[in-house]
């Protein structure tokens, strides 16, 4: 190999690249694929043809070191909204609402469940931002795995809250089979086959199931946050269907997934707003009973 910039001749071209390119697996082969793909899409656009997939993915333009800049930015914004929502929920429960005098724990029965939800949500959106910045086999597996774990737990939370289950035995009976299924699914993706089609079907079914569950409960229970719940349920279902439809990219940056990620930002804000109002309502109801 011809030496460049004083580098030893026995090193590969890939080893001469900056660390951020090595980490992102942007080597000679991937660069040729990307630039050939974009040139081909430019030719198709001049002929008035729609984009087509290459190697199973839509042709999206890079921006600096970001592989899918719009999706990465939207994922990061959702992560910020999730963190802000969880933090405000935490401060409300432990610093604004009264605590049980004997144990100094919250009156709200679902506090722990919402804390776990917040942590899984932030983990999922963190890996979403990383994956859309750097699409490698490892970031893809972490993205799919964290999303599946988050959606599976969200279904558990939906069942427990809408059914008003408070005792531990009932909660374990509901959570155990769902946790077993989601764990098996994650292990399958990571150690047997990274089947994107199967993962899409599983995540779609779980998402639609919990959206229907929350919407029906909001209507039947007359919860004071029912409009927020229904808005999130309907918006979430529409976003899932849009992603499943796999809309081709527009302007080289915005595809169906980017639309879903954009919708997730206001939905995340509304969802944590509901969680806080639910905590206030349940705490007030419990205090009235104890007086």
Tab-separated table of C-alpha atoms in Angstrom:
chain	number	residue	atom	x	y	z
A	1	UNK	CA	0.000	0.000	0.000
A	2	UNK	CA	1.226	3.479	-0.827
A	3	UNK	CA	2.148	5.449	2.304
A	4	UNK	CA	0.311	8.764	2.852
A	5	UNK	CA	1.158	11.632	5.177
A	6	UNK	CA	4.140	9.794	6.528
A	7	UNK	CA	2.060	6.811	7.726
A	8	UNK	CA	3.657	3.340	7.563
A	9	UNK	CA	2.946	1.498	4.316
A	10	UNK	CA	1.797	-1.664	6.073
A	11	UNK	CA	-1.299	0.050	7.543
A	12	UNK	CA	-4.627	-0.040	5.752
A	13	UNK	CA	-6.377	3.031	4.332
A	14	UNK	CA	-9.036	2.600	7.019
A	15	UNK	CA	-6.441	2.939	9.793
A	16	UNK	CA	-5.439	6.362	8.441
A	17	UNK	CA	-8.945	7.770	8.838
A	18	UNK	CA	-9.984	9.987	11.782
A	19	UNK	CA	-11.266	8.137	14.832
A	20	UNK	CA	-14.848	9.356	14.382
A	21	UNK	CA	-14.912	7.791	10.886
A	22	UNK	CA	-13.474	4.516	12.183
A	23	UNK	CA	-16.081	4.452	14.962
A	24	UNK	CA	-18.871	5.097	12.471
A	25	UNK	CA	-17.540	2.372	10.120
A	26	UNK	CA	-17.212	4.909	7.287
A	27	UNK	CA	-14.554	3.127	5.248
A	28	UNK	CA	-13.747	3.005	1.541
A	29	UNK	CA	-16.562	0.564	0.757
A	30	UNK	CA	-19.237	2.450	2.699
A	31	UNK	CA	-18.139	5.790	1.236
A	32	UNK	CA	-18.351	4.411	-2.309
A	33	UNK	CA	-21.814	3.042	-1.572
A	34	UNK	CA	-23.006	6.345	-0.140
A	35	UNK	CA	-21.714	8.606	-2.912
A	36	UNK	CA	-22.821	6.242	-5.680
A	37	UNK	CA	-26.247	6.054	-4.070
A	38	UNK	CA	-26.589	9.837	-3.871
A	39	UNK	CA	-25.401	10.276	-7.476
A	40	UNK	CA	-27.883	7.670	-8.628
A	41	UNK	CA	-30.710	9.347	-6.698
A	42	UNK	CA	-29.758	12.701	-8.217
A	43	UNK	CA	-30.131	11.176	-11.672
A	44	UNK	CA	-33.492	9.629	-10.743
A	45	UNK	CA	-34.737	12.940	-9.343
A	46	UNK	CA	-33.920	14.698	-12.640
A	47	UNK	CA	-36.060	12.093	-14.410
A	48	UNK	CA	-38.928	12.672	-11.980
A	49	UNK	CA	-38.629	9.243	-10.371
A	50	UNK	CA	-39.317	8.442	-6.720
A	51	UNK	CA	-36.506	7.377	-4.353
A	52	UNK	CA	-35.776	3.672	-4.015
A	53	UNK	CA	-34.143	1.723	-1.198
A	54	UNK	CA	-30.498	0.725	-1.272
A	55	UNK	CA	-29.372	-2.228	0.857
A	56	UNK	CA	-32.795	-2.124	2.545
A	57	UNK	CA	-32.640	1.568	3.532
A	58	UNK	CA	-33.826	4.861	2.099
A	59	UNK	CA	-31.200	7.234	0.636
A	60	UNK	CA	-30.805	10.007	3.212
A	61	UNK	CA	-28.279	12.808	3.038
A	62	UNK	CA	-25.595	13.165	5.677
A	63	UNK	CA	-24.744	16.382	7.486
A	64	UNK	CA	-21.203	16.611	8.855
A	65	UNK	CA	-20.719	13.499	11.032
A	66	UNK	CA	-24.452	12.761	11.339
A	67	UNK	CA	-25.760	9.967	9.158
A	68	UNK	CA	-29.450	10.922	9.495
A	69	UNK	CA	-29.256	14.475	10.888
A	70	UNK	CA	-32.973	15.262	11.102
A	71	UNK	CA	-33.899	12.003	12.833
A	72	UNK	CA	-30.916	12.313	15.187
A	73	UNK	CA	-31.857	15.881	16.157
A	74	UNK	CA	-35.521	14.976	16.715
A	75	UNK	CA	-34.524	11.979	18.853
A	76	UNK	CA	-32.263	14.217	20.954
A	77	UNK	CA	-35.082	16.743	21.427
A	78	UNK	CA	-37.444	13.992	22.537
A	79	UNK	CA	-34.792	12.786	24.984
A	80	UNK	CA	-34.648	16.298	26.473
A	81	UNK	CA	-38.451	16.426	26.752
A	82	UNK	CA	-38.508	13.001	28.412
A	83	UNK	CA	-35.853	14.021	30.922
A	84	UNK	CA	-37.633	17.283	31.704
A	85	UNK	CA	-40.934	15.430	32.107
A	86	UNK	CA	-39.459	12.811	34.426
A	87	UNK	CA	-37.617	15.439	36.494
A	88	UNK	CA	-40.736	17.575	36.927
A	89	UNK	CA	-42.672	14.424	37.896
A	90	UNK	CA	-40.018	13.583	40.508
A	91	UNK	CA	-40.003	17.107	41.960
A	92	UNK	CA	-43.795	17.179	42.117
A	93	UNK	CA	-44.045	13.925	44.057
A	94	UNK	CA	-41.235	14.462	46.534
A	95	UNK	CA	-41.197	18.228	47.048
A	96	UNK	CA	-44.687	19.551	46.305
A	97	UNK	CA	-47.153	16.800	47.196
A	98	UNK	CA	-47.413	15.513	50.792
A	99	UNK	CA	-45.583	12.318	51.757
A	100	UNK	CA	-46.702	9.543	54.094
A	101	UNK	CA	-45.612	10.660	57.589
A	102	UNK	CA	-44.595	7.203	58.783
A	103	UNK	CA	-42.511	6.133	55.768
A	104	UNK	CA	-41.859	9.406	53.883
A	105	UNK	CA	-43.019	7.651	50.709
A	106	UNK	CA	-45.469	9.064	48.188
A	107	UNK	CA	-49.191	8.441	48.389
A	108	UNK	CA	-49.312	7.800	44.652
A	109	UNK	CA	-49.384	4.025	44.104
A	110	UNK	CA	-47.704	4.078	40.706
A	111	UNK	CA	-44.637	6.171	41.538
A	112	UNK	CA	-42.110	3.381	41.044
A	113	UNK	CA	-43.713	2.285	37.788
A	114	UNK	CA	-43.443	5.789	36.329
A	115	UNK	CA	-39.811	6.124	37.429
A	116	UNK	CA	-38.922	2.907	35.599
A	117	UNK	CA	-40.910	4.149	32.604
A	118	UNK	CA	-38.920	7.391	32.570
A	119	UNK	CA	-35.562	5.613	32.719
A	120	UNK	CA	-36.483	3.202	29.913
A	121	UNK	CA	-37.868	6.071	27.824
A	122	UNK	CA	-34.683	8.117	28.184
A	123	UNK	CA	-32.553	5.061	27.414
A	124	UNK	CA	-34.601	4.333	24.295
A	125	UNK	CA	-34.413	7.886	22.954
A	126	UNK	CA	-30.702	8.107	23.751
A	127	UNK	CA	-29.973	5.086	21.576
A	128	UNK	CA	-32.339	6.396	18.934
A	129	UNK	CA	-30.230	9.555	18.696
A	130	UNK	CA	-27.009	7.514	18.586
A	131	UNK	CA	-28.347	5.105	15.961
A	132	UNK	CA	-29.537	7.863	13.634
A	133	UNK	CA	-26.178	9.572	14.022
A	134	UNK	CA	-24.174	6.412	13.452
A	135	UNK	CA	-25.793	3.380	11.819
A	136	UNK	CA	-23.653	0.351	12.687
A	137	UNK	CA	-24.644	-3.197	13.583
A	138	UNK	CA	-24.081	-2.467	17.291
A	139	UNK	CA	-26.026	0.800	17.439
A	140	UNK	CA	-28.811	-0.836	15.435
A	141	UNK	CA	-29.104	-3.715	17.905
A	142	UNK	CA	-29.028	-1.356	20.884
A	143	UNK	CA	-31.662	0.866	19.256
A	144	UNK	CA	-34.029	-2.022	18.487
A	145	UNK	CA	-33.472	-3.652	21.876
A	146	UNK	CA	-34.031	-0.495	23.918
A	147	UNK	CA	-37.135	0.406	21.889
A	148	UNK	CA	-38.606	-3.077	22.366
A	149	UNK	CA	-37.899	-2.969	26.114
A	150	UNK	CA	-39.478	0.480	26.403
A	151	UNK	CA	-42.607	-0.470	24.462
A	152	UNK	CA	-42.994	-3.748	26.352
A	153	UNK	CA	-42.789	-1.987	29.687
A	154	UNK	CA	-45.170	0.724	28.465
A	155	UNK	CA	-47.743	-2.010	27.814
A	156	UNK	CA	-47.255	-3.325	31.362
A	157	UNK	CA	-47.747	0.186	32.766
A	158	UNK	CA	-50.874	0.630	30.659
A	159	UNK	CA	-52.429	-2.599	31.929
A	160	UNK	CA	-51.547	-1.942	35.575
A	161	UNK	CA	-52.813	1.652	35.604
A	162	UNK	CA	-55.981	1.134	33.592
A	163	UNK	CA	-56.849	-1.925	35.699
A	164	UNK	CA	-56.012	-0.062	38.951
A	165	UNK	CA	-53.855	-2.980	40.126
A	166	UNK	CA	-52.065	-2.048	43.335
A	167	UNK	CA	-51.045	-5.297	45.064
A	168	UNK	CA	-47.701	-6.806	44.128
A	169	UNK	CA	-49.019	-10.311	43.375
A	170	UNK	CA	-51.413	-9.070	40.689
A	171	UNK	CA	-48.736	-6.843	39.182
A	172	UNK	CA	-46.284	-9.732	38.937
A	173	UNK	CA	-48.898	-11.950	37.279
A	174	UNK	CA	-49.479	-9.303	34.613
A	175	UNK	CA	-45.859	-8.304	34.097
A	176	UNK	CA	-44.220	-11.753	34.044
A	177	UNK	CA	-45.534	-13.061	30.679
A	178	UNK	CA	-44.949	-9.726	28.932
A	179	UNK	CA	-41.422	-9.460	30.325
A	180	UNK	CA	-40.719	-13.044	29.233
A	181	UNK	CA	-41.961	-12.363	25.706
A	182	UNK	CA	-40.043	-9.076	25.324
A	183	UNK	CA	-36.848	-10.612	26.734
A	184	UNK	CA	-37.117	-13.544	24.303
A	185	UNK	CA	-37.697	-11.123	21.440
A	186	UNK	CA	-34.631	-9.032	22.365
A	187	UNK	CA	-32.438	-12.126	22.693
A	188	UNK	CA	-33.667	-13.333	19.296
A	189	UNK	CA	-32.749	-10.025	17.657
A	190	UNK	CA	-29.308	-9.870	19.226
A	191	UNK	CA	-28.119	-13.479	19.118
A	192	UNK	CA	-30.081	-15.220	16.368
A	193	UNK	CA	-31.297	-12.891	13.615
A	194	UNK	CA	-31.736	-9.122	13.442
A	195	UNK	CA	-35.123	-9.449	11.725
A	196	UNK	CA	-36.290	-5.870	11.154
A	197	UNK	CA	-39.616	-6.960	9.685
A	198	UNK	CA	-40.433	-9.084	12.722
A	199	UNK	CA	-39.351	-6.327	15.087
A	200	UNK	CA	-41.588	-3.828	13.279
A	201	UNK	CA	-44.581	-6.178	13.589
A	202	UNK	CA	-43.982	-6.819	17.296
A	203	UNK	CA	-43.511	-3.141	18.135
A	204	UNK	CA	-46.549	-2.145	16.056
A	205	UNK	CA	-48.834	-4.655	17.804
A	206	UNK	CA	-47.613	-3.622	21.263
A	207	UNK	CA	-47.976	0.089	20.454
A	208	UNK	CA	-51.491	-0.209	19.005
A	209	UNK	CA	-52.601	-2.421	21.932
A	210	UNK	CA	-51.557	0.091	24.576
A	211	UNK	CA	-52.961	3.043	22.606
A	212	UNK	CA	-56.362	1.322	22.441
A	213	UNK	CA	-56.158	0.419	26.118
A	214	UNK	CA	-55.381	3.978	27.237
A	215	UNK	CA	-58.005	5.523	24.948
A	216	UNK	CA	-60.789	3.188	26.136
A	217	UNK	CA	-59.847	3.734	29.770
A	218	UNK	CA	-59.804	7.516	29.347
A	219	UNK	CA	-63.313	7.471	27.880
A	220	UNK	CA	-64.781	5.016	30.402
A	221	UNK	CA	-63.100	6.412	33.533
A	222	UNK	CA	-63.791	10.086	32.815
A	223	UNK	CA	-60.277	10.973	33.985
A	224	UNK	CA	-59.729	14.737	34.101
A	225	UNK	CA	-56.764	14.315	31.719
A	226	UNK	CA	-58.801	12.226	29.266
A	227	UNK	CA	-58.293	14.677	26.399
A	228	UNK	CA	-54.518	14.446	26.815
A	229	UNK	CA	-54.670	10.650	27.029
A	230	UNK	CA	-56.833	10.362	23.920
A	231	UNK	CA	-54.595	12.818	22.049
A	232	UNK	CA	-51.493	10.800	22.901
A	233	UNK	CA	-53.207	7.498	22.070
A	234	UNK	CA	-54.488	8.705	18.702
A	235	UNK	CA	-51.244	10.513	17.854
A	236	UNK	CA	-49.175	7.505	18.858
A	237	UNK	CA	-51.282	5.121	16.781
A	238	UNK	CA	-51.063	7.386	13.737
A	239	UNK	CA	-47.284	7.726	14.159
A	240	UNK	CA	-46.881	3.944	14.356
A	241	UNK	CA	-48.944	3.436	11.206
A	242	UNK	CA	-46.961	6.148	9.371
A	243	UNK	CA	-43.684	4.426	10.244
A	244	UNK	CA	-45.093	1.033	9.246
A	245	UNK	CA	-46.156	2.519	5.898
A	246	UNK	CA	-42.481	3.446	5.341
A	247	UNK	CA	-42.867	6.808	3.575
A	248	UNK	CA	-40.003	7.613	1.135
A	249	UNK	CA	-37.745	10.556	2.032
A	250	UNK	CA	-38.472	14.123	0.994
A	251	UNK	CA	-35.716	16.700	0.333
A	252	UNK	CA	-33.171	14.015	1.218
A	253	UNK	CA	-33.728	14.252	4.982
A	254	UNK	CA	-37.353	13.679	6.062
A	255	UNK	CA	-38.726	10.147	5.748
A	256	UNK	CA	-41.577	8.397	7.547
A	257	UNK	CA	-39.459	7.717	10.616
A	258	UNK	CA	-38.515	11.400	10.904
A	259	UNK	CA	-42.228	12.301	10.872
A	260	UNK	CA	-42.855	9.846	13.717
A	261	UNK	CA	-39.946	11.272	15.693
A	262	UNK	CA	-41.293	14.801	15.238
A	263	UNK	CA	-44.722	13.721	16.506
A	264	UNK	CA	-43.106	12.093	19.560
A	265	UNK	CA	-41.915	15.448	20.936
A	266	UNK	CA	-45.337	16.990	21.786
A	267	UNK	CA	-46.745	13.560	22.696
A	268	UNK	CA	-43.970	13.057	25.273
A	269	UNK	CA	-44.760	16.428	26.829
A	270	UNK	CA	-48.494	15.644	27.019
A	271	UNK	CA	-47.830	12.198	28.466
A	272	UNK	CA	-45.759	13.437	31.379
A	273	UNK	CA	-48.359	16.164	31.948
A	274	UNK	CA	-50.952	13.408	32.332
A	275	UNK	CA	-48.672	11.471	34.711
A	276	UNK	CA	-48.341	14.522	36.963
A	277	UNK	CA	-52.065	15.240	36.949
A	278	UNK	CA	-52.781	11.579	37.693
A	279	UNK	CA	-50.388	11.708	40.678
A	280	UNK	CA	-52.082	14.843	42.001
A	281	UNK	CA	-55.551	13.370	41.585
A	282	UNK	CA	-54.732	10.037	43.246
A	283	UNK	CA	-52.863	11.721	46.110
A	284	UNK	CA	-55.818	14.031	46.754
A	285	UNK	CA	-58.276	11.112	46.684
A	286	UNK	CA	-56.198	9.040	49.130
A	287	UNK	CA	-55.787	11.978	51.550
A	288	UNK	CA	-59.557	12.548	51.564
A	289	UNK	CA	-60.129	8.889	52.519
A	290	UNK	CA	-57.616	9.004	55.381
A	291	UNK	CA	-59.147	12.091	56.999
